[in-house]
Structures are given as C-alpha cells and as structure tokens.
PDB file of C-alpha atoms in Angstrom:
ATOM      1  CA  UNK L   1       0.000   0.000   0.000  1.00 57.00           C
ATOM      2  CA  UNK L   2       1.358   3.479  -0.858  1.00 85.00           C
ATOM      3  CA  UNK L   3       0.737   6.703   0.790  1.00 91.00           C
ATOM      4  CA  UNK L   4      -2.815   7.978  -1.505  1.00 93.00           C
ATOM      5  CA  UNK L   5      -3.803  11.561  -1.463  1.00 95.00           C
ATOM      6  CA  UNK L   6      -7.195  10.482   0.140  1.00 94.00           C
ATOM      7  CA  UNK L   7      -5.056   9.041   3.063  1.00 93.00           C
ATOM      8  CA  UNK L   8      -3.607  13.040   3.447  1.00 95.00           C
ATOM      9  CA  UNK L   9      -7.100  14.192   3.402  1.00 95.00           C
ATOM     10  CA  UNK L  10      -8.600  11.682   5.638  1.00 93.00           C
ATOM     11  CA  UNK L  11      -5.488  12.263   8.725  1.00 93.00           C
ATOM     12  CA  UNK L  12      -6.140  16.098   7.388  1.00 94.00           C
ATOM     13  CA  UNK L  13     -10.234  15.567   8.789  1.00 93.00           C
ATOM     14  CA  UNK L  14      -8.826  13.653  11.493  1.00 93.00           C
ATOM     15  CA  UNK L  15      -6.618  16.947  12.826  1.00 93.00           C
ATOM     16  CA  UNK L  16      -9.630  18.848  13.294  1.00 92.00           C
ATOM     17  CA  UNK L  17     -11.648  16.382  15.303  1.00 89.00           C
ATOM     18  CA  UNK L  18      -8.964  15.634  17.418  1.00 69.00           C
ATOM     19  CA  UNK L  19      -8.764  19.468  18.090  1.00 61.00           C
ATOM     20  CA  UNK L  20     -12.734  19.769  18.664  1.00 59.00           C
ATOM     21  CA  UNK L  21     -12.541  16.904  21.253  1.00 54.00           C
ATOM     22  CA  UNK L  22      -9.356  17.874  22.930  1.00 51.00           C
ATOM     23  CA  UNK L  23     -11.502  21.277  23.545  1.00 48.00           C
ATOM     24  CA  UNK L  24     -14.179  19.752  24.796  1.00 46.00           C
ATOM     25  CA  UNK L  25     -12.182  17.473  27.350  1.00 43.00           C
ATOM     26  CA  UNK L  26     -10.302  21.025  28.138  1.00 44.00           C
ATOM     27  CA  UNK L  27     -13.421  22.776  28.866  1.00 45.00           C
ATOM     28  CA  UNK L  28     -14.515  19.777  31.642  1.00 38.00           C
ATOM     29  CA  UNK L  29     -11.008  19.676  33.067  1.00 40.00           C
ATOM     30  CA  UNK L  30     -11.285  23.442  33.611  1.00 42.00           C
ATOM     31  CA  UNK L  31      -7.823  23.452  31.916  1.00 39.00           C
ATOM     32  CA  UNK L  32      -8.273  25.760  29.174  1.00 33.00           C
ATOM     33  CA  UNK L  33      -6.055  28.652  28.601  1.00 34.00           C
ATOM     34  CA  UNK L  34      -6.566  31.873  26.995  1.00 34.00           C
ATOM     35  CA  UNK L  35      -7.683  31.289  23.022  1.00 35.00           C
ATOM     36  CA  UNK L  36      -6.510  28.111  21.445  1.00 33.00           C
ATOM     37  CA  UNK L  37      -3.808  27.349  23.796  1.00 33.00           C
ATOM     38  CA  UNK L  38      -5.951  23.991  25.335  1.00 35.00           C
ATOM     39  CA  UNK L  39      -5.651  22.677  21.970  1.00 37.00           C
ATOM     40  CA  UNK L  40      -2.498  23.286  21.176  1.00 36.00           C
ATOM     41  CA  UNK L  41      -1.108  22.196  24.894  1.00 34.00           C
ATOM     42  CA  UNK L  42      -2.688  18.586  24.222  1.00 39.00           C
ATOM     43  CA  UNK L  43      -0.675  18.129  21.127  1.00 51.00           C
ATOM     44  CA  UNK L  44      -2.527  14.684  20.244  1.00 74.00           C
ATOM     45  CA  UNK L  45      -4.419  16.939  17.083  1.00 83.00           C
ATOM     46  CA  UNK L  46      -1.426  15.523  15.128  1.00 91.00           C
ATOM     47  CA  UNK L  47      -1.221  12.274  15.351  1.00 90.00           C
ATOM     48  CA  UNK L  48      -3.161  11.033  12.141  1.00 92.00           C
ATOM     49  CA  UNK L  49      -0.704  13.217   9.882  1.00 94.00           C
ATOM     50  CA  UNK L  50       2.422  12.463  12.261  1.00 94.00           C
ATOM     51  CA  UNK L  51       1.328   8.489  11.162  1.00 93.00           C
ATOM     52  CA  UNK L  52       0.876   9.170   8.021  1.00 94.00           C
ATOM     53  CA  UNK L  53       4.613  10.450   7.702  1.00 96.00           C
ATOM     54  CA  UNK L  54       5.795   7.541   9.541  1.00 95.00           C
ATOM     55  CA  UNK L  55       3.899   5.029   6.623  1.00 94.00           C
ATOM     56  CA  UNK L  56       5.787   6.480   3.951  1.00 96.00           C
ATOM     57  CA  UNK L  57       9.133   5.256   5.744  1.00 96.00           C
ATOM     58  CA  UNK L  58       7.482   1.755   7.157  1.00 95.00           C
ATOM     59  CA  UNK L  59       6.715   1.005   3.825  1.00 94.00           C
ATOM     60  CA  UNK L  60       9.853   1.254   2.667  1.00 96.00           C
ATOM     61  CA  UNK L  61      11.383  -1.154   4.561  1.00 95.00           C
ATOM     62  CA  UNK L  62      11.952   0.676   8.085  1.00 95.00           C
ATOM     63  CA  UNK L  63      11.703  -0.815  11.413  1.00 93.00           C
ATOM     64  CA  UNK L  64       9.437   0.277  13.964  1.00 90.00           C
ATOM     65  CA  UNK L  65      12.316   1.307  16.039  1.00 92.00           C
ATOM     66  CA  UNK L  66      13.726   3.633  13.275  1.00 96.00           C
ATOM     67  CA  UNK L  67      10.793   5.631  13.564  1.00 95.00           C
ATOM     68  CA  UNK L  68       9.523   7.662  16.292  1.00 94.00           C
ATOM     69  CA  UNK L  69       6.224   9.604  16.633  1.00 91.00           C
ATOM     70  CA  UNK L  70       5.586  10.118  20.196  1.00 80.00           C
ATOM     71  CA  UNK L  71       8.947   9.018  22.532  1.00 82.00           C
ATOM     72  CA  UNK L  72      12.471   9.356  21.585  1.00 86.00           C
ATOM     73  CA  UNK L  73      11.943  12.615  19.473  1.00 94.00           C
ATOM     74  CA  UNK L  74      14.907  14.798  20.969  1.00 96.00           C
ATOM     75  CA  UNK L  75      17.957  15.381  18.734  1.00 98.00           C
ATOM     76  CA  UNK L  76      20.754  17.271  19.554  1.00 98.00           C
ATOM     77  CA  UNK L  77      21.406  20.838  18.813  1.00 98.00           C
ATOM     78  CA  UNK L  78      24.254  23.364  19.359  1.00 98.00           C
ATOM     79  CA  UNK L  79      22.942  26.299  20.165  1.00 98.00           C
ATOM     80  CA  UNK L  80      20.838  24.080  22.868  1.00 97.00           C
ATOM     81  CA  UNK L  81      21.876  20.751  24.334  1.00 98.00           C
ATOM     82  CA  UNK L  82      18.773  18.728  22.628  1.00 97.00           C
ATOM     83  CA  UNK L  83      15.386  19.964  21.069  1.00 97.00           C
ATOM     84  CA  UNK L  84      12.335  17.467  20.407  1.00 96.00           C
ATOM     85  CA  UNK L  85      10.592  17.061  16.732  1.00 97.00           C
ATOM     86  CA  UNK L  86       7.410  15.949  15.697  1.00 96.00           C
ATOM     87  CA  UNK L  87       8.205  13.276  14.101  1.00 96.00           C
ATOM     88  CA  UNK L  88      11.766  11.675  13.929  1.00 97.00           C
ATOM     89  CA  UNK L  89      13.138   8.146  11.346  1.00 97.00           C
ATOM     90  CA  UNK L  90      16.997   7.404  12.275  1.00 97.00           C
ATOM     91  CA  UNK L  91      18.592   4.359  10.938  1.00 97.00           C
ATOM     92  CA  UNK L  92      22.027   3.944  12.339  1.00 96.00           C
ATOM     93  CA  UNK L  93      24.351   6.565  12.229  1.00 97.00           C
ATOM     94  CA  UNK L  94      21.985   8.696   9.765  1.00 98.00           C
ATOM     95  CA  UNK L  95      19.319  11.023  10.688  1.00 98.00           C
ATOM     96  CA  UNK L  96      16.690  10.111   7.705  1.00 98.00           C
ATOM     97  CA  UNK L  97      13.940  12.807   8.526  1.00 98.00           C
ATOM     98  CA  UNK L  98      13.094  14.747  11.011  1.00 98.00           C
ATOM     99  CA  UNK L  99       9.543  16.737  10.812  1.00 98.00           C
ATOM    100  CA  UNK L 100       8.118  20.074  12.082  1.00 97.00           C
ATOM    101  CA  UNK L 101       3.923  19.731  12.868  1.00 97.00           C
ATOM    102  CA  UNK L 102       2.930  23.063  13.383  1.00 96.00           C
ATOM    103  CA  UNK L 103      -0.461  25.851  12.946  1.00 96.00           C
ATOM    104  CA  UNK L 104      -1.680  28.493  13.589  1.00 96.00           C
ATOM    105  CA  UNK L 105      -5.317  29.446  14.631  1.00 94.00           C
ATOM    106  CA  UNK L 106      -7.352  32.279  15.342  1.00 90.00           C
ATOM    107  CA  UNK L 107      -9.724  33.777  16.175  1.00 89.00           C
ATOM    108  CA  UNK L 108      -5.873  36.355  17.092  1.00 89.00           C
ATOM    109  CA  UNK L 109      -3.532  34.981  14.408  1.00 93.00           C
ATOM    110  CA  UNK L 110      -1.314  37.811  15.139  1.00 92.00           C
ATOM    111  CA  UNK L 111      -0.934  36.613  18.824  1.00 89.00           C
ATOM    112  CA  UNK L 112       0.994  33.733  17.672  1.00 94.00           C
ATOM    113  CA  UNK L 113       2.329  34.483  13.960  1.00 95.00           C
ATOM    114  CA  UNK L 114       5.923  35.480  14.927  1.00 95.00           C
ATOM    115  CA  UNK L 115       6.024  32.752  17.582  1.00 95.00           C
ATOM    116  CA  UNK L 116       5.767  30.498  14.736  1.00 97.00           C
ATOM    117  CA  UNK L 117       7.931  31.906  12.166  1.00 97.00           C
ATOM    118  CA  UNK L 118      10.539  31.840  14.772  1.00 97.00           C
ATOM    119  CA  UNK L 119       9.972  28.480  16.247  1.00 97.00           C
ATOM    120  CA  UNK L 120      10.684  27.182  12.652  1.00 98.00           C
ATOM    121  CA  UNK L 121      13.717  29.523  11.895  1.00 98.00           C
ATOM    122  CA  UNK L 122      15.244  28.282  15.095  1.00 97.00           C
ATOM    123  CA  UNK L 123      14.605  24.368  14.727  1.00 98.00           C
ATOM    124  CA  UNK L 124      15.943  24.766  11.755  1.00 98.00           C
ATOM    125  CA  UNK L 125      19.296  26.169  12.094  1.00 98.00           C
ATOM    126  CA  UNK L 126      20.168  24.689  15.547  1.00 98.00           C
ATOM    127  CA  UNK L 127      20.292  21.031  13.613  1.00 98.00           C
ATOM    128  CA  UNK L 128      21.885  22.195  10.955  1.00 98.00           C
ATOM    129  CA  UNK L 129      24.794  24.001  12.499  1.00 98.00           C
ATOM    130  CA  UNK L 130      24.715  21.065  15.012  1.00 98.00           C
ATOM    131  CA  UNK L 131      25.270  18.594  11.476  1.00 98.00           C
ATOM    132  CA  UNK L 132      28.136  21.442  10.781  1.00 98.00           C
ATOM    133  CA  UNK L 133      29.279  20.088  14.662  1.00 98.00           C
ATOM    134  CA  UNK L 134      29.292  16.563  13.058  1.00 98.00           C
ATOM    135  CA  UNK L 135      26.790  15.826  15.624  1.00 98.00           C
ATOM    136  CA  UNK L 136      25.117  13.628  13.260  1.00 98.00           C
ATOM    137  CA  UNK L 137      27.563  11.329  11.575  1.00 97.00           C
ATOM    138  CA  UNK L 138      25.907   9.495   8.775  1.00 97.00           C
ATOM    139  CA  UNK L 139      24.432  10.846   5.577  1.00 98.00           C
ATOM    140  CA  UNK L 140      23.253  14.662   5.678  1.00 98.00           C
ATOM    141  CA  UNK L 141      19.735  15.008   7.766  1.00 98.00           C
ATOM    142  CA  UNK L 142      16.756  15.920   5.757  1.00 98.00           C
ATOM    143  CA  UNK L 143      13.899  17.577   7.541  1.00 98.00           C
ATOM    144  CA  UNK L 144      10.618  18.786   6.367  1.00 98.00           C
ATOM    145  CA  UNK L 145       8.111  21.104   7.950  1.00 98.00           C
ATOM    146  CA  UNK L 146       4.321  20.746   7.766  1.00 98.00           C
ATOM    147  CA  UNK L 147       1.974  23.401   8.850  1.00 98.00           C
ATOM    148  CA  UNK L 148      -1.457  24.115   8.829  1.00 98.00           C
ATOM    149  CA  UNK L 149      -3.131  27.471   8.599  1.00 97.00           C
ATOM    150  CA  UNK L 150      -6.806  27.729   9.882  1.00 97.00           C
ATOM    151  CA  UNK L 151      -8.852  29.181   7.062  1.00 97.00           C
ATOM    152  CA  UNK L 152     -10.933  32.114   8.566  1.00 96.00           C
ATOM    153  CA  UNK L 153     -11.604  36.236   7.374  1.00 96.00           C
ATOM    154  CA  UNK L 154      -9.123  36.829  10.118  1.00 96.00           C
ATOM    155  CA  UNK L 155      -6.028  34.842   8.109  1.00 97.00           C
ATOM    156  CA  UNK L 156      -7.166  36.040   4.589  1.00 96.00           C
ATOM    157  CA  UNK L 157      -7.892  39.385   5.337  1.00 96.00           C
ATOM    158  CA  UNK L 158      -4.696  41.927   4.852  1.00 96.00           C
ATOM    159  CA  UNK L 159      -2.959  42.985   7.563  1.00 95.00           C
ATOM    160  CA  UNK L 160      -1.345  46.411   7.875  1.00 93.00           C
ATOM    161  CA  UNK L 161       2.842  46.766   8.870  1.00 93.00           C
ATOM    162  CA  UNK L 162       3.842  49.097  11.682  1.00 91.00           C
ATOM    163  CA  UNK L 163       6.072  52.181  10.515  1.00 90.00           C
ATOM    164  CA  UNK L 164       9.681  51.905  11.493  1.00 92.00           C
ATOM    165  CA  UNK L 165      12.544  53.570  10.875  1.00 94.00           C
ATOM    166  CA  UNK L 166      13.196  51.625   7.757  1.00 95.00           C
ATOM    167  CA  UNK L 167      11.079  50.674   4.913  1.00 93.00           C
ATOM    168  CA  UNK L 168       9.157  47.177   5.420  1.00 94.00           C
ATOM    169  CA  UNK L 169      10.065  45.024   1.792  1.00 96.00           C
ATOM    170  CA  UNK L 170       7.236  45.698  -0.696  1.00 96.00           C
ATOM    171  CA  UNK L 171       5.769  41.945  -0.867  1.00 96.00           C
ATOM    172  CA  UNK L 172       4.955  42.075   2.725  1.00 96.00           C
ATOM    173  CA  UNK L 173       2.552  45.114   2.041  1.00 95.00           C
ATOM    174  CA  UNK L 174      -1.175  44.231   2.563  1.00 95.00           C
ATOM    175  CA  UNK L 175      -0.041  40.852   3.006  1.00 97.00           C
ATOM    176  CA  UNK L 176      -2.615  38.523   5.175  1.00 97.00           C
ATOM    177  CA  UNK L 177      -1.389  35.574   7.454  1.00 97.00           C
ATOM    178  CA  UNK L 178      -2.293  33.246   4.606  1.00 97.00           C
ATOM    179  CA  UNK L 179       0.058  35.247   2.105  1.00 98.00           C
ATOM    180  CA  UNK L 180       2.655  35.979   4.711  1.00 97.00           C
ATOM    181  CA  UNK L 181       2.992  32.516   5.438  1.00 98.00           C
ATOM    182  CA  UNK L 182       3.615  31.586   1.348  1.00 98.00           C
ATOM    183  CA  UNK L 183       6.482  33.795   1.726  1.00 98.00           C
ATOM    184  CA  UNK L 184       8.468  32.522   4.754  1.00 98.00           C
ATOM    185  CA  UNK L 185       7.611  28.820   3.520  1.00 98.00           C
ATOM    186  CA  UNK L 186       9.023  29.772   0.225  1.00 98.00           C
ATOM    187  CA  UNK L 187      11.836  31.067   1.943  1.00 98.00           C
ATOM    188  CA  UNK L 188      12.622  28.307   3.939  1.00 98.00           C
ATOM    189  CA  UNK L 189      12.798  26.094   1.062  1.00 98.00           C
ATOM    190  CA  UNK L 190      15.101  28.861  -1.007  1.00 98.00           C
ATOM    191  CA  UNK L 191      17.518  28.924   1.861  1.00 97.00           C
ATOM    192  CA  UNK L 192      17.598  25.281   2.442  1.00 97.00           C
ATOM    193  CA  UNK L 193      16.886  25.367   5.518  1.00 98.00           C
ATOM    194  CA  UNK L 194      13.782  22.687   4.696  1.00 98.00           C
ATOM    195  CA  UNK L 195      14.130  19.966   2.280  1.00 98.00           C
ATOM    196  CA  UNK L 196      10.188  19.921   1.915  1.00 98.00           C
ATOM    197  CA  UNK L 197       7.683  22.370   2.985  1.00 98.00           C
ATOM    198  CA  UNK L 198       4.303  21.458   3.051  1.00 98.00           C
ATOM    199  CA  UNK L 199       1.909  24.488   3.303  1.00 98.00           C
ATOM    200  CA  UNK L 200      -2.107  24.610   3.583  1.00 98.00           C
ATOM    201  CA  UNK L 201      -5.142  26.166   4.734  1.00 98.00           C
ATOM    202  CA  UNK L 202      -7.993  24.281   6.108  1.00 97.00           C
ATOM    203  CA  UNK L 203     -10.973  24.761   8.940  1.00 96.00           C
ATOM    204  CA  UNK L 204     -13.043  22.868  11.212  1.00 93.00           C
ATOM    205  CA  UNK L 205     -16.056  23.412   9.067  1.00 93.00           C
ATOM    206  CA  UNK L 206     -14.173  22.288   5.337  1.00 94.00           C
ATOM    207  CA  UNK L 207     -11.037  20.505   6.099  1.00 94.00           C
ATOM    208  CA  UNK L 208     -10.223  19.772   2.485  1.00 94.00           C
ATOM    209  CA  UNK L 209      -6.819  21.332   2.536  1.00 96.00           C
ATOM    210  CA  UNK L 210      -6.292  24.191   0.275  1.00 97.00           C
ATOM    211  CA  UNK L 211      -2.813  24.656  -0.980  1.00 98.00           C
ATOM    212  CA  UNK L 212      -1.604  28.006  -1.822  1.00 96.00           C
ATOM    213  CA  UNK L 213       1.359  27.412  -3.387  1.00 97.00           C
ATOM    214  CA  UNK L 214       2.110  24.557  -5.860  1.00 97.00           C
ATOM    215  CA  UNK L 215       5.861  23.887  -4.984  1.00 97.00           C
ATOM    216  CA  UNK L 216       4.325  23.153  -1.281  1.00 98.00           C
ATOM    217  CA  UNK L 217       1.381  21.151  -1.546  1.00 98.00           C
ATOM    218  CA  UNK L 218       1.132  17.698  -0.537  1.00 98.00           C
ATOM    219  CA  UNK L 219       2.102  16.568  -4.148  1.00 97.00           C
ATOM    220  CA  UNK L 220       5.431  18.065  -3.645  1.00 98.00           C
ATOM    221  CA  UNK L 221       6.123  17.200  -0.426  1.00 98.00           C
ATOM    222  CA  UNK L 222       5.291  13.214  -0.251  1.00 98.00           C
ATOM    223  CA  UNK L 223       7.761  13.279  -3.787  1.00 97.00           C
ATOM    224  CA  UNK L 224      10.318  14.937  -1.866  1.00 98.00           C
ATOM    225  CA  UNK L 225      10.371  12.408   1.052  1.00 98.00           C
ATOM    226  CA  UNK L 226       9.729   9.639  -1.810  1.00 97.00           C
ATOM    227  CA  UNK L 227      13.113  11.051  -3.224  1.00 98.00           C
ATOM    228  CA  UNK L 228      15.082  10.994   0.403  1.00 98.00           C
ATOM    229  CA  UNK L 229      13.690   7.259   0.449  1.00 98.00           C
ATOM    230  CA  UNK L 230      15.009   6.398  -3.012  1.00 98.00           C
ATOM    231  CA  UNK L 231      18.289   8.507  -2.584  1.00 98.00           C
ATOM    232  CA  UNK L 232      19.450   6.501   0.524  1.00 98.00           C
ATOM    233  CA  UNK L 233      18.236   3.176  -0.248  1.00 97.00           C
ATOM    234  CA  UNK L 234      20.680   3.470  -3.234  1.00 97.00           C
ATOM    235  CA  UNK L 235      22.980   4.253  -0.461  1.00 97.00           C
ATOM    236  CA  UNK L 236      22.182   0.639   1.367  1.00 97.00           C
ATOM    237  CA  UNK L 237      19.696   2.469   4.131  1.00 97.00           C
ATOM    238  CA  UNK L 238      18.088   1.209   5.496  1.00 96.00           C
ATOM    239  CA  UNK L 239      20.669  -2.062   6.259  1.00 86.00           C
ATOM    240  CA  UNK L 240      18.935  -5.599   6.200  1.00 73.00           C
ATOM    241  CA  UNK L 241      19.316  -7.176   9.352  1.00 60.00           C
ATOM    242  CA  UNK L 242      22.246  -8.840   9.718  1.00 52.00           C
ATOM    243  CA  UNK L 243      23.907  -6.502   6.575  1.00 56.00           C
ATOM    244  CA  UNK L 244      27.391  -5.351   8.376  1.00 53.00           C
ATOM    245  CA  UNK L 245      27.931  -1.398   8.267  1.00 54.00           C
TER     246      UNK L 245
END
C-alpha cells in the first residue's frame, strides 16, 4: 500500500476532530487557557498526519524502532543541548527525517504568527549548524516542515505593517497571514533550511486542505520524502538485518 492523497485528506479531517474533542475534554477539566492554547497544549491533534509520515518510511522497509512519533523525538542541537521534533526516522548513524507539525489558529492569528515563524527559523538552524558540529555522523539530515493554517476572514484578510525607521520590503505590504505565510515557507525552502515544505489552509467546518502554493502542496512534499527514500536506499539504508555497516 502506498501513501494515496485520500489518506492526506482523511489524517487532514482527522486533525480537526482531534482538536474539537481535545476542547471539549479542556473545557470539563477546567484546563483551558486563553484562546486556542488547550488545543495546542494537548498536542494529540497531530497524530493522524504524524502516522501518516511515519507510513511512507514503514513502507519502505523501516523498522518500527527507526521511527519515532511520540517518545524518543529529541535530537541534539548546538545552540541548545537537545530539542524534540514531531516526528523523527533514524537508521544507524543517519538522521533520515526529522519533521516540524505546526499551525496556527485564530480567532488572534497575530498573537501567535511570529512565535511560529521563529519556532521554525530556530529548529531549523540549531540542527543544521549542530550537522556542521558533526553531531550527526551518517548521511546529511533531511527535515521537512508541515503546517497548517486555519482558514478564517481573520487569516485572509490583509494585515497592515507598523512604521519603522526603515522601509518594510514591498511583498509584505497588505499581506494577510495566509500570504505571509507563502512567503516565509518559500523562503525556507530557497535557503535550504527545509528539504520539503508542506503548506495549507484548512478549517473545522471544510477541512479539504487548500494549498496556496504549488511547490508546497502535498504533491510536492510526499515526492520529496519519496526522493530521500530512493536517494538513501541506493545508499544501502536502510541495512537488512544482519547486513554489516
């Protein structure tokens, strides 16, 4: 069985359930914060698409133990001892793929915007310098960030810069959440700080996912971890048991 499109959608439905029920346990608990943050604190809205990552690499001839989805996640940085991932393969010396799960919600989407845009940046370029470090030994990591944006006239509407001393860049003028995010995601992938980006908007009431931005729909993204699959196996990875070093 491969990884289908209708498998994306279905763990893509699955995300916002999960978030309408962890809400509704929140609410009896008494334990939810200010806005979203009960759902986002619970962290379990994630765990269709965080399985469907890991079936892409099971499939391909990975062991349970290469892959992790909810214990084992930290990896080392160097700008921090260790940070955890979402989702995390490793076959012996060589980080395979190491994903970012991440969105944003309103109904406030600028409460939380730069926290995101940062939280990425900084993921990001801790494991790579810590690769620099030869903290990670075997073939270059690959990592890939997913994120969802909640669909809502508060993320497509345009939102206005502050005035500063210097002059904001044009295409951020006007720009709503939605947009801004096509930018940084484009970004990431144009600095390389990403080997895949997958980008898309989606609500509670339609979670079809719409994708913004061809290079980082799903399409894109399952071919790109298809090709880090097919580039190391041509490498020997992953090792049948019993196959020496």
């Amino acid at each position: 069985m491969t990884v289908t499109r209708q498998d994306f959608e279905d763990a893509l439905a699955a995300y916002w359930g999960a978030k309408q029920t962890q809400r509704e346990m929140s609410a009896i608990k008494g334990a939810v914060g200010a806005g979203t943050a009960g759902d986002v604190r619970g962290g379990k809205h994630f765990d269709e698409i965080a399985a469907l990552l890991a079936k892409f690499f099971l499939e391909a001839g990975y062991g349970p133990d290469d892959i992790r989805v909810s214990t084992g996640l930290e990896l080392p940085g160097y700008y921090r001892p260790q940070k955890k991932w979402d989702v995390v393969v490793a076959h012996g010396d060589t980080l395979v793929a190491a994903f970012e799960l991440k969105a944003l919600g309103g109904p406030s989407f600028g409460n939380n915007y730069n926290n995101r845009v940062e939280e990425a940046l900084g993921s990001a370029v801790d494991l790579r310098r810590a690769a620099l470090a030869g903290l990670f030994p075997g073939e270059k990591p690959w990592l890939g960030y997913f994120f969802i944006m909640q669909d809502a006239p508060g993320s497509r509407s345009p939102v206005r810069t502050a005035n500063g001393k210097f002059a904001v860049e044009d295409v951020w003028q006007g720009a709503s959440y939605q947009r801004r995010f096509s930018i940084f995601c484009e970004r990431l992938m144009s600095e390389g700080l990403y080997d895949a980006v997958c980008y898309i908007t989606s609500s509670a009431d339609d979670p079809r996912p719409v994708e913004l931005v061809e290079s980082l729909d799903w399409k894109h993204f399952a071919a790109a971890i298809v090709a880090r699959i097919t580039y190391l196996k041509e490498l020997g990875i992953p090792r049948s048991q019993g196959t020496p070093p």
